[in-house]
Amino acid sequence: MKKKLSVTDTSPHSVVVSMANALEVDYRDNKYEYVLELPKAFGEGFVKSYAFKDGFGVVHTNYKLAKDFYFQLEKGAVHPLKLIFNAGDIYNHKLENSSAYTDINFSEVIIVSSTRENNHHFMIPAGVSCDLFSIEVNRKRFENRIMDFTEDMDIELASLFRDLNGVIPFSYKGPYSYDIGVMIEEFKNCRLAGMNGYLYLEAKAYEIFTSFLEQYLDDTKKPDKRSIFRQNQTRFIKQTGMFIRENLESIPTVQGLAQKFGLSSNILQNGFRSIYGMSVNEFIQNERLLMIKKLLTESDYSISEITYMVGLNSKSYLSKIFFERFSMTPSDFRANVKKKDGGTL
């Protein structure tokens, strides 16, 4: 059996207050943060809301429910523009006039604008880990913040923000970037309190918001022209890194690596910078140097043999990059290792 609730979302805090009233439980009012702990009969977890200036805020839900949870937002109200990032298991969303729910998977985001009569419906399955981070924008109050910039905006984004009374439905779904995933975790893990906490969380929420707007524009480009690394592409970046480590003797070009793992060269490069903090070629050189050091320490291969084994064409080039990293030649490094080991490898 489904549990059904009607929720008010005219402000981030109204979400917590209306859910608390419907569930007949208390909530904590910590100035800019409201917190609702779910009753045990309903499930386990929490709903938190954060209200910042000019109609900008965040609702963060993290729970596991005892029953399927169905809720709709108050009909007849002007709902905030919502950017809902899913950091948990699958859930379902639709606007009322849609014929079917849309699955929203891990690392996907939806940006949704409803109307007074075509409001939001959500279905959260029982037993799944629901972790939703929703940026809420009251466009009528937010207008003062952006009114000087709408002329320079993308046409579709400008019309979305100018729809102050919520009369035009809009829905977009796609994967969100790796960097946004990191920012969301930084928001959740903030331990600052008082003014410092408020300012940090507001700044982080705006960082997530503006980063997504950049990503949205990136999504309008052809796939091979996109440059922002998405969260759901992480496994391909890590697979590429593992492939490089296991094939140092014959690594394809950056373009060849990108094609092999179904990515554009821009996405591959930005993914490596996000995950490993370096470009693809810097990663390759770093892995070669680590392997050279390992072979000098644990084997009796000659420098010439090691040069071939790590995919380099020149013994002198190997010596050059090794000296730049470790401030000694490969031969001196090996001699020092032997000396420390009593004259044997």
Short mmCIF file of C-alpha atoms in Angstrom, two decimals:
data_model
loop_
_atom_site.label_atom_id
_atom_site.label_comp_id
_atom_site.label_asym_id
_atom_site.label_seq_id
_atom_site.Cartn_x
_atom_site.Cartn_y
_atom_site.Cartn_z
CA MET A 1 0.00 0.00 0.00
CA LYS A 2 1.29 3.49 -0.85
CA LYS A 3 1.62 6.28 1.66
CA LYS A 4 0.24 9.51 0.16
CA LEU A 5 0.97 13.07 1.26
CA SER A 6 0.29 16.52 -0.08
CA VAL A 7 3.26 18.85 0.41
CA THR A 8 3.51 22.63 0.27
CA ASP A 9 6.65 24.00 -1.37
CA THR A 10 6.13 27.76 -1.59
CA SER A 11 9.46 28.03 0.25
CA PRO A 12 12.10 25.43 1.23
CA HIS A 13 11.00 25.59 4.88
CA SER A 14 7.34 25.06 3.95
CA VAL A 15 8.30 21.59 2.68
CA VAL A 16 9.55 20.55 6.11
CA VAL A 17 6.67 22.24 7.97
CA SER A 18 3.94 20.70 5.79
CA MET A 19 5.52 17.22 5.97
CA ALA A 20 5.84 17.51 9.75
CA ASN A 21 2.17 18.48 10.02
CA ALA A 22 1.09 15.62 7.74
CA LEU A 23 3.18 13.08 9.67
CA GLU A 24 2.20 14.60 13.04
CA VAL A 25 5.79 15.02 14.23
CA ASP A 26 7.92 17.95 15.34
CA TYR A 27 10.70 19.59 13.39
CA ARG A 28 13.76 21.55 14.49
CA ASP A 29 14.09 25.21 13.56
CA ASN A 30 17.79 26.11 13.46
CA LYS A 31 17.31 29.59 11.94
CA TYR A 32 18.27 29.05 8.27
CA GLU A 33 18.02 25.22 8.56
CA TYR A 34 14.85 23.26 9.33
CA VAL A 35 15.15 19.54 10.09
CA LEU A 36 12.50 16.81 10.12
CA GLU A 37 13.38 13.34 11.39
CA LEU A 38 11.03 10.72 9.92
CA PRO A 39 8.94 8.74 12.42
CA LYS A 40 9.96 5.09 12.70
CA ALA A 41 6.59 3.86 11.45
CA PHE A 42 7.19 5.77 8.24
CA GLY A 43 10.86 4.90 7.73
CA GLU A 44 14.23 6.29 8.73
CA GLY A 45 16.10 9.39 7.68
CA PHE A 46 15.50 13.12 7.44
CA VAL A 47 14.36 16.09 5.39
CA LYS A 48 16.33 19.34 5.71
CA SER A 49 15.61 22.75 4.23
CA TYR A 50 17.82 25.81 3.84
CA ALA A 51 16.45 29.25 3.00
CA PHE A 52 18.77 31.93 1.63
CA LYS A 53 18.09 35.41 0.26
CA ASP A 54 16.00 36.33 -2.80
CA GLY A 55 13.91 33.17 -2.93
CA PHE A 56 16.90 30.82 -3.29
CA GLY A 57 17.20 27.68 -1.17
CA VAL A 58 17.83 23.96 -0.86
CA VAL A 59 15.82 20.92 0.23
CA HIS A 60 17.88 17.82 1.06
CA THR A 61 16.10 14.52 1.66
CA ASN A 62 17.89 11.37 2.78
CA TYR A 63 15.76 8.45 3.88
CA LYS A 64 14.71 4.84 3.48
CA LEU A 65 10.96 4.25 3.67
CA ALA A 66 8.88 1.42 5.09
CA LYS A 67 6.24 1.80 2.36
CA ASP A 68 6.10 3.20 -1.15
CA PHE A 69 5.82 6.94 -0.72
CA TYR A 70 3.66 8.97 -3.08
CA PHE A 71 3.43 12.71 -2.71
CA GLN A 72 2.24 15.61 -4.78
CA LEU A 73 2.91 19.30 -4.37
CA GLU A 74 0.09 21.64 -3.51
CA LYS A 75 -2.19 22.29 -6.45
CA GLY A 76 -2.98 25.88 -7.35
CA ALA A 77 0.30 27.27 -6.01
CA VAL A 78 3.19 28.79 -7.95
CA HIS A 79 5.95 26.26 -7.41
CA PRO A 80 9.64 27.10 -7.35
CA LEU A 81 11.87 26.18 -10.25
CA LYS A 82 13.54 22.94 -9.12
CA LEU A 83 16.92 21.43 -9.89
CA ILE A 84 16.78 17.98 -8.29
CA PHE A 85 20.04 16.02 -8.13
CA ASN A 86 19.73 12.31 -7.36
CA ALA A 87 22.63 10.97 -5.27
CA GLY A 88 20.73 7.84 -4.22
CA ASP A 89 18.69 5.02 -5.72
CA ILE A 90 16.07 5.35 -8.43
CA TYR A 91 12.89 7.36 -7.85
CA ASN A 92 10.04 8.47 -10.10
CA HIS A 93 8.72 11.89 -11.07
CA LYS A 94 6.10 13.31 -13.37
CA LEU A 95 4.04 16.43 -13.90
CA GLU A 96 0.35 15.75 -13.28
CA ASN A 97 -0.70 15.94 -16.92
CA SER A 98 1.97 13.45 -18.00
CA SER A 99 0.75 9.94 -18.74
CA ALA A 100 3.62 8.13 -17.01
CA TYR A 101 6.33 8.60 -14.42
CA THR A 102 9.95 9.16 -15.47
CA ASP A 103 12.70 7.13 -13.79
CA ILE A 104 15.39 9.33 -12.24
CA ASN A 105 18.53 7.27 -11.67
CA PHE A 106 21.65 7.79 -9.59
CA SER A 107 23.76 10.76 -10.77
CA GLU A 108 20.91 12.20 -12.83
CA VAL A 109 19.38 15.65 -12.44
CA ILE A 110 16.02 17.01 -13.45
CA ILE A 111 15.25 20.68 -13.86
CA VAL A 112 11.50 21.12 -13.65
CA SER A 113 9.04 23.98 -13.84
CA SER A 114 5.42 23.13 -13.12
CA THR A 115 2.24 25.20 -13.41
CA ARG A 116 -0.58 25.81 -10.94
CA GLU A 117 -2.66 22.99 -12.42
CA ASN A 118 0.13 20.76 -13.72
CA ASN A 119 1.98 20.14 -10.48
CA HIS A 120 4.67 17.69 -9.37
CA HIS A 121 4.08 14.06 -8.45
CA PHE A 122 6.81 11.91 -6.87
CA MET A 123 7.00 8.19 -6.17
CA ILE A 124 9.71 6.97 -3.78
CA PRO A 125 9.82 3.13 -3.62
CA ALA A 126 10.02 1.43 -0.23
CA GLY A 127 13.38 0.13 0.92
CA VAL A 128 15.56 2.20 -1.41
CA SER A 129 18.11 4.79 -0.31
CA CYS A 130 16.61 8.12 -1.35
CA ASP A 131 19.15 10.95 -1.40
CA LEU A 132 17.81 14.00 -3.22
CA PHE A 133 19.41 17.44 -3.27
CA SER A 134 16.99 20.01 -4.65
CA ILE A 135 17.83 23.63 -5.41
CA GLU A 136 14.64 25.68 -5.16
CA VAL A 137 14.28 29.03 -6.93
CA ASN A 138 11.29 31.31 -6.34
CA ARG A 139 11.60 33.14 -9.64
CA LYS A 140 9.49 36.16 -8.62
CA ARG A 141 11.80 36.89 -5.66
CA PHE A 142 14.91 35.83 -7.56
CA GLU A 143 14.22 38.26 -10.41
CA ASN A 144 16.07 41.07 -8.62
CA ARG A 145 19.21 38.94 -8.57
CA ILE A 146 19.31 38.23 -12.31
CA MET A 147 17.22 40.90 -14.07
CA ASP A 148 20.33 42.65 -15.43
CA PHE A 149 21.63 39.45 -17.02
CA THR A 150 18.68 37.83 -18.78
CA GLU A 151 19.41 39.70 -22.03
CA ASP A 152 22.71 37.82 -22.29
CA MET A 153 21.28 34.41 -21.32
CA ASP A 154 20.57 31.44 -23.52
CA ILE A 155 17.05 32.02 -24.92
CA GLU A 156 15.56 28.93 -23.29
CA LEU A 157 17.10 29.66 -19.87
CA ALA A 158 16.02 33.30 -20.07
CA SER A 159 12.41 32.34 -20.80
CA LEU A 160 12.51 29.83 -17.93
CA PHE A 161 13.63 32.48 -15.41
CA ARG A 162 11.24 35.10 -16.79
CA ASP A 163 8.27 32.79 -16.17
CA LEU A 164 7.67 34.41 -12.77
CA ASN A 165 4.15 33.02 -12.30
CA GLY A 166 4.89 29.47 -13.42
CA VAL A 167 2.64 29.29 -16.48
CA ILE A 168 4.97 27.38 -18.83
CA PRO A 169 5.79 23.73 -17.96
CA PHE A 170 9.39 22.70 -18.51
CA SER A 171 11.25 19.46 -17.87
CA TYR A 172 14.82 18.34 -18.58
CA LYS A 173 16.70 15.25 -17.43
CA GLY A 174 20.35 14.28 -17.79
CA PRO A 175 23.46 13.15 -15.91
CA TYR A 176 25.11 15.75 -13.72
CA SER A 177 28.81 16.47 -13.66
CA TYR A 178 31.42 14.83 -11.44
CA ASP A 179 32.36 18.21 -10.01
CA ILE A 180 28.74 18.93 -9.04
CA GLY A 181 28.67 15.58 -7.22
CA VAL A 182 31.74 16.67 -5.24
CA MET A 183 30.16 20.06 -4.44
CA ILE A 184 26.95 18.43 -3.20
CA GLU A 185 28.96 16.24 -0.83
CA GLU A 186 30.83 19.32 0.39
CA PHE A 187 27.49 21.01 1.11
CA LYS A 188 26.21 17.97 3.01
CA ASN A 189 29.41 17.59 5.04
CA CYS A 190 29.66 21.22 6.16
CA ARG A 191 30.38 21.37 9.90
CA LEU A 192 30.41 25.16 10.24
CA ALA A 193 27.76 26.82 12.39
CA GLY A 194 26.20 30.24 12.72
CA MET A 195 27.07 32.96 10.21
CA ASN A 196 30.02 31.00 8.80
CA GLY A 197 27.82 27.98 8.15
CA TYR A 198 25.11 30.08 6.51
CA LEU A 199 27.55 31.88 4.21
CA TYR A 200 29.39 28.68 3.29
CA LEU A 201 26.20 26.78 2.43
CA GLU A 202 24.73 29.69 0.46
CA ALA A 203 27.97 30.05 -1.55
CA LYS A 204 28.17 26.30 -2.16
CA ALA A 205 24.53 26.14 -3.28
CA TYR A 206 25.18 28.97 -5.76
CA GLU A 207 28.32 27.19 -6.96
CA ILE A 208 26.25 24.06 -7.67
CA PHE A 209 23.52 26.14 -9.32
CA THR A 210 25.84 28.07 -11.65
CA SER A 211 27.87 24.94 -12.46
CA PHE A 212 24.69 23.20 -13.55
CA LEU A 213 23.64 26.11 -15.75
CA GLU A 214 27.04 25.82 -17.48
CA GLN A 215 26.48 22.08 -17.86
CA TYR A 216 22.99 22.62 -19.26
CA LEU A 217 24.46 24.80 -22.00
CA ASP A 218 27.16 22.19 -22.59
CA ASP A 219 24.43 19.56 -23.05
CA THR A 220 22.99 21.55 -25.94
CA LYS A 221 26.18 20.90 -27.94
CA LYS A 222 26.83 17.81 -30.05
CA PRO A 223 28.27 14.93 -27.97
CA ASP A 224 31.78 15.22 -29.45
CA LYS A 225 31.86 18.95 -28.63
CA ARG A 226 30.92 18.66 -24.95
CA SER A 227 33.62 19.30 -22.38
CA ILE A 228 32.03 18.86 -18.94
CA PHE A 229 32.74 15.52 -17.29
CA ARG A 230 29.56 13.83 -16.00
CA GLN A 231 29.26 11.86 -12.78
CA ASN A 232 28.05 8.76 -14.62
CA GLN A 233 31.21 8.78 -16.76
CA THR A 234 33.45 8.21 -13.72
CA ARG A 235 33.72 4.47 -14.34
CA PHE A 236 34.96 5.06 -17.89
CA ILE A 237 37.68 7.41 -16.65
CA LYS A 238 38.77 4.87 -14.04
CA GLN A 239 38.72 2.10 -16.66
CA THR A 240 40.93 4.26 -18.87
CA GLY A 241 43.33 4.80 -15.96
CA MET A 242 43.50 1.05 -15.32
CA PHE A 243 44.04 0.36 -19.02
CA ILE A 244 46.96 2.80 -19.08
CA ARG A 245 48.57 1.15 -16.03
CA GLU A 246 48.29 -2.29 -17.62
CA ASN A 247 49.46 -1.27 -21.10
CA LEU A 248 52.32 1.16 -20.56
CA GLU A 249 54.37 -0.44 -23.35
CA SER A 250 51.81 0.49 -26.05
CA ILE A 251 49.37 3.24 -25.11
CA PRO A 252 47.15 4.74 -27.83
CA THR A 253 46.93 8.49 -28.37
CA VAL A 254 44.56 10.52 -26.20
CA GLN A 255 42.06 10.48 -29.08
CA GLY A 256 42.48 6.71 -29.39
CA LEU A 257 41.87 6.26 -25.65
CA ALA A 258 38.77 8.45 -25.83
CA GLN A 259 37.35 6.44 -28.73
CA LYS A 260 38.13 3.16 -27.00
CA PHE A 261 36.06 4.13 -23.95
CA GLY A 262 33.30 6.01 -25.78
CA LEU A 263 34.23 9.52 -24.66
CA SER A 264 35.22 12.74 -26.39
CA SER A 265 38.81 13.88 -25.96
CA ASN A 266 37.61 16.92 -23.99
CA ILE A 267 35.56 14.78 -21.60
CA LEU A 268 38.49 12.38 -21.14
CA GLN A 269 40.91 15.20 -20.34
CA ASN A 270 38.52 16.93 -17.94
CA GLY A 271 37.66 13.62 -16.30
CA PHE A 272 41.33 12.92 -15.60
CA ARG A 273 41.80 16.41 -14.18
CA SER A 274 38.78 15.95 -11.90
CA ILE A 275 39.65 12.45 -10.65
CA TYR A 276 43.46 12.33 -10.84
CA GLY A 277 44.32 16.03 -10.77
CA MET A 278 46.31 15.85 -14.02
CA SER A 279 45.92 15.58 -17.77
CA VAL A 280 45.95 12.22 -19.55
CA ASN A 281 49.55 12.66 -20.73
CA GLU A 282 50.66 13.74 -17.25
CA PHE A 283 48.95 10.64 -15.84
CA ILE A 284 50.72 8.43 -18.40
CA GLN A 285 54.12 9.92 -17.57
CA ASN A 286 53.46 9.60 -13.84
CA GLU A 287 52.53 5.92 -14.22
CA ARG A 288 55.63 5.30 -16.34
CA LEU A 289 57.86 6.88 -13.71
CA LEU A 290 56.27 4.83 -10.95
CA MET A 291 56.77 1.66 -13.01
CA ILE A 292 60.39 2.59 -13.81
CA LYS A 293 61.04 3.09 -10.09
CA LYS A 294 59.39 -0.25 -9.29
CA LEU A 295 61.39 -2.14 -11.94
CA LEU A 296 64.66 -0.54 -10.81
CA THR A 297 63.88 -1.57 -7.25
CA GLU A 298 62.45 -5.08 -7.73
CA SER A 299 64.06 -6.46 -10.91
CA ASP A 300 67.40 -6.80 -12.64
CA TYR A 301 66.17 -5.61 -16.05
CA SER A 302 68.62 -3.27 -17.76
CA ILE A 303 67.76 0.41 -18.32
CA SER A 304 67.35 -0.33 -22.04
CA GLU A 305 64.90 -3.16 -21.32
CA ILE A 306 62.94 -0.99 -18.88
CA THR A 307 62.77 1.76 -21.51
CA TYR A 308 61.01 -0.64 -23.88
CA MET A 309 58.77 -2.09 -21.14
CA VAL A 310 57.27 1.31 -20.26
CA GLY A 311 56.70 2.34 -23.86
CA LEU A 312 59.52 4.86 -24.30
CA ASN A 313 61.74 5.00 -27.37
CA SER A 314 64.82 6.60 -25.86
CA LYS A 315 66.98 5.55 -22.93
CA SER A 316 68.23 9.13 -22.66
CA TYR A 317 64.67 10.46 -22.45
CA LEU A 318 63.89 7.95 -19.69
CA SER A 319 66.94 9.18 -17.76
CA LYS A 320 65.91 12.80 -18.32
CA ILE A 321 62.33 12.49 -16.97
CA PHE A 322 63.49 10.22 -14.12
CA PHE A 323 66.08 12.80 -13.03
CA GLU A 324 63.50 15.59 -13.21
CA ARG A 325 61.21 13.68 -10.84
CA PHE A 326 63.65 11.99 -8.44
CA SER A 327 66.78 14.20 -8.72
CA MET A 328 69.03 11.28 -9.59
CA THR A 329 69.76 9.07 -12.58
CA PRO A 330 68.16 5.62 -12.85
CA SER A 331 71.61 4.02 -12.37
CA ASP A 332 72.28 6.00 -9.19
CA PHE A 333 68.80 5.17 -7.90
CA ARG A 334 69.39 1.44 -8.46
CA ALA A 335 72.83 1.65 -6.82
CA ASN A 336 71.30 3.28 -3.74
CA VAL A 337 68.65 0.54 -3.56
CA LYS A 338 71.32 -2.16 -3.75
CA LYS A 339 73.36 -0.44 -1.06
CA LYS A 340 70.39 -0.28 1.30
CA ASP A 341 69.64 -3.96 0.63
CA GLY A 342 73.17 -5.08 1.35
CA GLY A 343 74.34 -5.32 -2.24
CA THR A 344 71.48 -7.47 -3.65
CA LEU A 345 68.14 -6.71 -5.22
#
